[in-house]
Structure formats: C-alpha cells, structure tokens
mmCIF file of C-alpha atoms in Angstrom:
data_model
loop_
_atom_site.group_PDB
_atom_site.id
_atom_site.type_symbol
_atom_site.label_atom_id
_atom_site.label_comp_id
_atom_site.label_asym_id
_atom_site.label_seq_id
_atom_site.Cartn_x
_atom_site.Cartn_y
_atom_site.Cartn_z
ATOM 1 C CA MET P 109 -12.409 3.753 -16.164
ATOM 2 C CA ASN P 110 -10.657 0.984 -18.069
ATOM 3 C CA GLU P 111 -10.542 -2.798 -18.210
ATOM 4 C CA GLY P 112 -10.668 -4.890 -15.058
ATOM 5 C CA ARG P 113 -13.345 -5.798 -12.554
ATOM 6 C CA VAL P 114 -14.473 -3.334 -9.894
ATOM 7 C CA ASN P 115 -17.446 -2.790 -7.623
ATOM 8 C CA PRO P 116 -19.435 -0.207 -9.642
ATOM 9 C CA ALA P 117 -20.513 1.492 -6.417
ATOM 10 C CA ARG P 118 -16.935 1.864 -5.165
ATOM 11 C CA THR P 119 -14.989 3.588 -7.905
ATOM 12 C CA LEU P 120 -12.409 6.261 -7.126
ATOM 13 C CA GLY P 121 -14.997 8.882 -8.003
ATOM 14 C CA ASP P 122 -17.224 7.503 -5.246
ATOM 15 C CA GLN P 123 -14.297 7.969 -2.862
ATOM 16 C CA GLY P 124 -13.819 11.614 -3.780
ATOM 17 C CA LEU P 125 -10.974 11.081 -6.245
ATOM 18 C CA SER P 126 -12.522 12.563 -9.367
ATOM 19 C CA GLY P 127 -11.038 14.382 -12.357
ATOM 20 C CA LEU P 128 -8.346 11.778 -12.966
ATOM 21 C CA GLY P 129 -7.214 10.540 -16.354
ATOM 22 C CA THR P 130 -7.683 6.875 -17.169
ATOM 23 C CA VAL P 131 -8.160 4.658 -14.128
ATOM 24 C CA TYR P 132 -7.121 1.027 -14.608
ATOM 25 C CA TYR P 133 -8.909 -1.255 -12.160
ATOM 26 C CA ASN P 134 -7.447 -4.601 -11.120
ATOM 27 C CA LEU P 135 -5.329 -5.277 -14.180
ATOM 28 C CA ILE P 136 -3.631 -8.670 -14.127
ATOM 29 C CA GLU P 137 0.127 -9.138 -14.385
ATOM 30 C CA PRO P 138 0.610 -9.195 -18.191
ATOM 31 C CA ASN P 139 -1.442 -6.010 -18.566
ATOM 32 C CA LEU P 140 0.455 -4.233 -15.805
ATOM 33 C CA ILE P 141 3.794 -5.179 -17.357
ATOM 34 C CA GLU P 142 2.536 -3.964 -20.722
ATOM 35 C CA GLN P 143 1.516 -0.624 -19.195
ATOM 36 C CA ALA P 144 4.814 -0.273 -17.314
ATOM 37 C CA LEU P 145 6.804 -0.835 -20.507
ATOM 38 C CA LYS P 146 4.561 1.496 -22.488
ATOM 39 C CA ARG P 147 5.129 4.262 -19.921
ATOM 40 C CA GLY P 148 8.880 3.776 -19.749
ATOM 41 C CA GLU P 149 8.805 2.648 -16.126
ATOM 42 C CA GLY P 150 11.202 -0.239 -16.725
ATOM 43 C CA THR P 151 12.595 -2.810 -19.130
ATOM 44 C CA LEU P 152 12.331 -6.556 -19.528
ATOM 45 C CA GLY P 153 15.244 -8.585 -18.243
ATOM 46 C CA ARG P 154 16.318 -12.129 -18.904
ATOM 47 C CA GLY P 155 13.412 -14.515 -18.508
ATOM 48 C CA GLY P 156 10.826 -11.738 -18.791
ATOM 49 C CA ALA P 157 11.287 -10.130 -15.381
ATOM 50 C CA LEU P 158 10.415 -6.440 -15.193
ATOM 51 C CA LEU P 159 13.453 -4.373 -14.193
ATOM 52 C CA VAL P 160 12.882 -0.952 -12.614
ATOM 53 C CA GLU P 161 14.776 1.743 -10.742
ATOM 54 C CA THR P 162 13.319 3.444 -7.681
ATOM 55 C CA GLY P 163 14.953 6.846 -8.111
ATOM 56 C CA LYS P 164 16.590 8.645 -5.197
ATOM 57 C CA HIS P 165 14.978 6.352 -2.627
ATOM 58 C CA THR P 166 16.403 2.819 -2.683
ATOM 59 C CA GLY P 167 14.766 1.932 0.616
ATOM 60 C CA ARG P 168 12.014 3.107 2.924
ATOM 61 C CA SER P 169 11.971 6.562 4.517
ATOM 62 C CA PRO P 170 10.934 5.839 8.123
ATOM 63 C CA LYS P 171 11.661 9.395 9.293
ATOM 64 C CA ASP P 172 9.109 10.686 6.765
ATOM 65 C CA LYS P 173 6.256 8.513 8.083
ATOM 66 C CA PHE P 174 3.581 10.221 10.175
ATOM 67 C CA VAL P 175 0.414 9.222 12.012
ATOM 68 C CA VAL P 176 -2.410 11.749 12.007
ATOM 69 C CA ARG P 177 -3.218 12.670 15.609
ATOM 70 C CA THR P 178 -6.985 12.072 15.712
ATOM 71 C CA ASP P 179 -9.099 11.500 18.811
ATOM 72 C CA GLY P 180 -9.475 7.763 18.195
ATOM 73 C CA VAL P 181 -5.747 7.024 18.307
ATOM 74 C CA THR P 182 -4.409 9.685 20.694
ATOM 75 C CA ASP P 183 -4.086 7.272 23.619
ATOM 76 C CA ASP P 184 -2.997 4.246 21.551
ATOM 77 C CA ILE P 185 0.040 5.458 19.610
ATOM 78 C CA TRP P 186 3.597 5.544 20.951
ATOM 79 C CA TRP P 187 4.159 9.142 19.861
ATOM 80 C CA ASP P 188 7.837 9.160 20.834
ATOM 81 C CA ASN P 189 8.428 6.641 18.058
ATOM 82 C CA ASN P 190 5.676 7.722 15.618
ATOM 83 C CA PRO P 191 5.838 11.402 14.627
ATOM 84 C CA PRO P 192 2.388 12.998 14.649
ATOM 85 C CA MET P 193 0.721 14.997 11.888
ATOM 86 C CA GLU P 194 -2.114 17.334 12.763
ATOM 87 C CA PRO P 195 -5.488 16.734 11.056
ATOM 88 C CA ASP P 196 -5.566 20.124 9.341
ATOM 89 C CA ALA P 197 -2.112 19.512 7.856
ATOM 90 C CA PHE P 198 -3.337 16.168 6.537
ATOM 91 C CA GLU P 199 -6.342 17.867 4.937
ATOM 92 C CA ARG P 200 -4.048 20.319 3.144
ATOM 93 C CA LEU P 201 -1.827 17.452 2.036
ATOM 94 C CA TYR P 202 -4.773 15.483 0.661
ATOM 95 C CA ALA P 203 -6.246 18.507 -1.124
ATOM 96 C CA ASP P 204 -2.926 19.363 -2.746
ATOM 97 C CA MET P 205 -2.303 15.755 -3.723
ATOM 98 C CA ARG P 206 -5.762 15.480 -5.341
ATOM 99 C CA ALA P 207 -5.076 18.669 -7.319
ATOM 100 C CA HIS P 208 -1.738 17.223 -8.459
ATOM 101 C CA MET P 209 -3.392 13.947 -9.481
ATOM 102 C CA ALA P 210 -5.985 15.615 -11.727
ATOM 103 C CA GLY P 211 -5.792 14.412 -15.320
ATOM 104 C CA ARG P 212 -3.169 11.744 -14.586
ATOM 105 C CA ASP P 213 -3.654 8.009 -15.085
ATOM 106 C CA TYR P 214 -3.800 5.711 -12.048
ATOM 107 C CA PHE P 215 -3.790 1.997 -11.335
ATOM 108 C CA VAL P 216 -6.050 0.456 -8.698
ATOM 109 C CA GLN P 217 -5.611 -2.916 -7.032
ATOM 110 C CA ASP P 218 -8.292 -4.234 -4.641
ATOM 111 C CA LEU P 219 -6.627 -6.835 -2.438
ATOM 112 C CA TYR P 220 -6.832 -8.772 0.817
ATOM 113 C CA ALA P 221 -4.231 -8.186 3.527
ATOM 114 C CA GLY P 222 -4.198 -11.527 5.325
ATOM 115 C CA ALA P 223 -5.290 -15.072 4.562
ATOM 116 C CA ASP P 224 -7.908 -15.596 7.284
ATOM 117 C CA PRO P 225 -11.293 -14.290 6.036
ATOM 118 C CA THR P 226 -12.280 -13.402 9.601
ATOM 119 C CA LEU P 227 -9.185 -11.234 10.150
ATOM 120 C CA ARG P 228 -8.062 -10.011 6.743
ATOM 121 C CA LEU P 229 -8.253 -6.370 5.767
ATOM 122 C CA ASP P 230 -9.820 -5.267 2.474
ATOM 123 C CA VAL P 231 -7.343 -2.750 1.062
ATOM 124 C CA ARG P 232 -7.401 -0.595 -2.076
ATOM 125 C CA ILE P 233 -3.987 0.444 -3.404
ATOM 126 C CA VAL P 234 -4.033 3.412 -5.824
ATOM 127 C CA THR P 235 -0.715 3.875 -7.616
ATOM 128 C CA GLU P 236 0.671 6.300 -10.159
ATOM 129 C CA LEU P 237 3.120 3.661 -11.407
ATOM 130 C CA ALA P 238 1.907 0.496 -13.093
ATOM 131 C CA TRP P 239 4.787 -1.498 -11.646
ATOM 132 C CA HIS P 240 3.713 -0.563 -8.120
ATOM 133 C CA GLY P 241 0.416 -2.277 -8.889
ATOM 134 C CA LEU P 242 2.344 -5.332 -10.079
ATOM 135 C CA PHE P 243 4.471 -5.265 -6.912
ATOM 136 C CA ILE P 244 1.547 -5.165 -4.490
ATOM 137 C CA ARG P 245 -0.388 -7.870 -6.400
ATOM 138 C CA HIS P 246 2.424 -10.257 -5.512
ATOM 139 C CA LEU P 247 2.509 -9.310 -1.828
ATOM 140 C CA LEU P 248 -1.177 -9.212 -0.908
ATOM 141 C CA ARG P 249 -3.850 -11.789 -1.703
ATOM 142 C CA ARG P 250 -5.961 -11.414 -4.821
ATOM 143 C CA PRO P 251 -9.763 -11.754 -4.574
ATOM 144 C CA ASP P 252 -11.570 -14.018 -7.015
ATOM 145 C CA ARG P 253 -12.971 -12.182 -10.023
ATOM 146 C CA ASP P 254 -16.554 -12.344 -8.763
ATOM 147 C CA GLU P 255 -15.430 -11.010 -5.351
ATOM 148 C CA LEU P 256 -14.176 -7.839 -7.035
ATOM 149 C CA ASP P 257 -17.744 -7.002 -8.068
ATOM 150 C CA ARG P 258 -18.649 -6.467 -4.404
ATOM 151 C CA PHE P 259 -15.267 -5.469 -2.967
ATOM 152 C CA ASP P 260 -15.638 -2.616 -0.454
ATOM 153 C CA PRO P 261 -12.244 -1.272 0.646
ATOM 154 C CA GLU P 262 -11.880 -0.629 4.346
ATOM 155 C CA PHE P 263 -8.602 1.244 3.935
ATOM 156 C CA THR P 264 -7.190 3.034 0.882
ATOM 157 C CA VAL P 265 -3.543 3.763 0.088
ATOM 158 C CA VAL P 266 -2.869 6.533 -2.457
ATOM 159 C CA ASN P 267 0.701 6.543 -3.772
ATOM 160 C CA CYS P 268 1.788 9.467 -5.942
ATOM 161 C CA PRO P 269 5.590 9.521 -6.380
ATOM 162 C CA SER P 270 5.569 12.627 -8.593
ATOM 163 C CA PHE P 271 3.974 14.695 -5.808
ATOM 164 C CA THR P 272 6.388 16.647 -3.615
ATOM 165 C CA ALA P 273 5.235 17.577 -0.132
ATOM 166 C CA ASP P 274 5.863 20.989 1.445
ATOM 167 C CA PRO P 275 7.045 20.606 5.059
ATOM 168 C CA ALA P 276 5.840 24.070 6.066
ATOM 169 C CA ARG P 277 2.379 23.517 4.598
ATOM 170 C CA HIS P 278 1.886 19.816 5.243
ATOM 171 C CA GLY P 279 3.490 19.369 8.645
ATOM 172 C CA CYS P 280 6.059 16.838 7.437
ATOM 173 C CA ARG P 281 9.867 16.654 7.334
ATOM 174 C CA SER P 282 10.758 16.762 3.620
ATOM 175 C CA GLY P 283 9.324 16.440 0.123
ATOM 176 C CA THR P 284 8.746 12.756 0.860
ATOM 177 C CA VAL P 285 5.761 11.890 3.032
ATOM 178 C CA ILE P 286 3.858 8.857 4.269
ATOM 179 C CA ALA P 287 0.792 9.995 6.231
ATOM 180 C CA MET P 288 -1.512 7.497 7.948
ATOM 181 C CA ASN P 289 -4.996 8.639 8.959
ATOM 182 C CA PHE P 290 -6.798 5.914 10.921
ATOM 183 C CA GLU P 291 -9.956 8.012 11.281
ATOM 184 C CA LYS P 292 -10.348 8.530 7.536
ATOM 185 C CA LYS P 293 -8.918 5.056 6.795
ATOM 186 C CA LEU P 294 -6.595 6.657 4.295
ATOM 187 C CA ILE P 295 -2.832 6.568 3.732
ATOM 188 C CA LEU P 296 -1.074 9.098 1.498
ATOM 189 C CA ILE P 297 2.387 8.454 0.031
ATOM 190 C CA GLY P 298 4.271 11.056 -1.979
ATOM 191 C CA GLY P 299 7.771 11.843 -3.170
ATOM 192 C CA THR P 300 9.152 8.305 -3.318
ATOM 193 C CA GLU P 301 9.148 5.591 -5.970
ATOM 194 C CA TYR P 302 10.260 2.902 -3.541
ATOM 195 C CA ALA P 303 7.419 0.359 -3.720
ATOM 196 C CA GLY P 304 8.121 -1.036 -0.259
ATOM 197 C CA GLU P 305 6.229 1.923 1.214
ATOM 198 C CA ASN P 306 3.014 0.357 -0.128
ATOM 199 C CA LYS P 307 3.760 -2.920 1.622
ATOM 200 C CA LYS P 308 4.934 -1.390 4.891
ATOM 201 C CA SER P 309 1.866 0.847 5.094
ATOM 202 C CA VAL P 310 -0.376 -2.214 5.004
ATOM 203 C CA PHE P 311 1.836 -4.006 7.542
ATOM 204 C CA THR P 312 1.528 -1.001 9.848
ATOM 205 C CA LEU P 313 -2.266 -1.137 9.579
ATOM 206 C CA LEU P 314 -2.262 -4.806 10.565
ATOM 207 C CA ASN P 315 0.194 -4.177 13.400
ATOM 208 C CA TYR P 316 -2.206 -1.580 14.800
ATOM 209 C CA ILE P 317 -5.516 -3.363 14.209
ATOM 210 C CA LEU P 318 -4.800 -7.032 14.960
ATOM 211 C CA PRO P 319 -3.597 -6.813 18.595
ATOM 212 C CA ALA P 320 -6.964 -5.316 19.567
ATOM 213 C CA GLN P 321 -8.516 -8.479 18.077
ATOM 214 C CA GLY P 322 -6.331 -10.757 20.168
ATOM 215 C CA VAL P 323 -3.823 -11.487 17.390
ATOM 216 C CA MET P 324 -0.072 -10.888 17.672
ATOM 217 C CA PRO P 325 1.461 -9.755 14.351
ATOM 218 C CA MET P 326 4.984 -11.027 13.706
ATOM 219 C CA HIS P 327 7.639 -9.818 11.269
ATOM 220 C CA CYS P 328 8.771 -13.266 10.231
ATOM 221 C CA SER P 329 8.532 -16.077 7.714
ATOM 222 C CA ALA P 330 8.038 -19.818 8.061
ATOM 223 C CA ASN P 331 9.019 -23.087 6.430
ATOM 224 C CA HIS P 332 8.667 -26.777 7.185
ATOM 225 C CA ALA P 333 10.748 -29.883 6.770
ATOM 226 C CA PRO P 334 10.322 -31.776 3.448
ATOM 227 C CA GLY P 335 7.117 -33.795 3.612
ATOM 228 C CA ARG P 336 6.443 -32.726 7.200
ATOM 229 C CA PRO P 337 4.176 -29.641 7.150
ATOM 230 C CA ALA P 338 3.480 -29.964 10.871
ATOM 231 C CA ASP P 339 7.195 -29.603 11.639
ATOM 232 C CA THR P 340 7.363 -25.840 11.169
ATOM 233 C CA ALA P 341 10.165 -23.371 11.808
ATOM 234 C CA VAL P 342 9.513 -19.638 12.208
ATOM 235 C CA PHE P 343 12.258 -17.228 11.135
ATOM 236 C CA PHE P 344 12.552 -13.852 12.840
ATOM 237 C CA GLY P 345 14.958 -11.120 11.801
ATOM 238 C CA LEU P 346 15.372 -7.565 10.596
ATOM 239 C CA SER P 347 14.664 -6.646 6.982
ATOM 240 C CA GLY P 348 17.227 -8.053 4.573
ATOM 241 C CA THR P 349 18.502 -10.809 6.871
ATOM 242 C CA GLY P 350 17.171 -13.735 4.821
ATOM 243 C CA LYS P 351 13.683 -14.566 6.125
ATOM 244 C CA THR P 352 12.096 -14.778 2.688
ATOM 245 C CA THR P 353 15.045 -16.695 1.275
ATOM 246 C CA LEU P 354 14.765 -19.299 4.026
ATOM 247 C CA SER P 355 11.007 -19.603 3.642
ATOM 248 C CA ALA P 356 11.353 -20.287 -0.086
ATOM 249 C CA ASP P 357 14.037 -22.984 0.263
ATOM 250 C CA PRO P 358 12.424 -26.424 -0.371
ATOM 251 C CA ALA P 359 15.065 -28.122 1.792
#
C-alpha cells in the first residue's frame, strides 16, 4: 500500500487481489502525473498537459465487450446486441488476469458515478497505468477525503492493458477483452490501453441499473444561456459529434 486515503477494510487484498506490487490508493492529480512520467507512460506538453499514446487501440473495441450470462441478467439483456460470456470462461479469465497482475504496481481510484447521492454508484477503478487513474478522476466525481475512509465499492473495474486474453480459453473474440459480470459486480479489461473503456464500462453499468430505478440515462450534454441557468439546452449525438464542446462553450 502507498500514499492516499482508503477504507482500511476494503483494500485490494480484501477483494481477493493479493500478491501485487505497490498499490497506490487515490493519488491526486500531481502525484499521478509524476508516476506516469516516472514510468514512461507519457510526456508533458505545452502548459503542463500530460501527452500519451494509446497503442494499437485508438478507440473503443465494442466487438470485444461481453456480458457474463448469469441467472440474474439472463432475461434482461438484449443478447443479440451484447455477446455473452459463460461464467466458467469468466472465472478462467479472472484467474489468469490475477496471475498476470502478481508483483506489478497498480493504481486505485475510489469514485462516484453520478451526482445524486441517492442514485450514484460507488465504483473502484483499478488501473495498471497511472494516466488511466488520472483520466477517470476527471470523468467521475471525487469523494471528500473523509469519505474515502469509509468508501465501500459496489462495483470494481480492473484494467490491465498488458494482459492478453486467449479466445479459446476465455470465451472472447481476440486478445482484447472487456467482460462485465453483474453477479460478481466486477468488470475486467485487458489488451487495450484506450482509457475510454474505463469510462464506457461505468456508463454501461448506469445504463443497466438506472432504468430499474425509474431513471432514464441519456448520452448527452447540457448548457444554458448566459446568466439564465433555467434556460437549458440538451445536446444529443453520437460520440465525437461535439456534445462536450457545446456544453463547455460559455456563450
């Protein structure tokens, strides 16, 4: 364990991820940038921005994303559009990934997915790359320091880019895999350095969980007229069409 606040009863060891190298819990941005530079994950650009490359994957790999076919979700998932993974294949994948992770350093971020305390999801993101921790800290909401002392993750995402899946053994399509297990509340990501898989995994969780609570998730952004917060526009569109740009424009 290293610097950063964490619930002492909810370390990775308590979750069955033991035998790792140094585990960095909830480092803040300067420390994550320092670690990323130290590990050769990127360089500093003009103005101090961290510049990285995502390797062979420059976008998400939707065809490599699987939902584990457990009893609790069998009747709820649109299987024609969400390839299934069998539970025993997931168990082999998780066992092999844990063996691969042994002795390696990892970065943990405990974060809130959602702003409403009654609806948000407490999510733990475990990443092999320091810059992935930096990425997800900007996209999810950060608990107060004292909240970290009692943070109890409901779902955990384990992202190990250096791990290569075996389609024959793990029931997937290629060496890249994103496997979502709603029963175990665990998501495994391997074989890709594209950080957007972390974000999209959490979005998928919310898209599955919130409708059952009477909430409609939307892939959108919002903005309001200058000085008129009640006059709000909602922007819908596919990824890369300008939603975030529009939401950040003060005019």
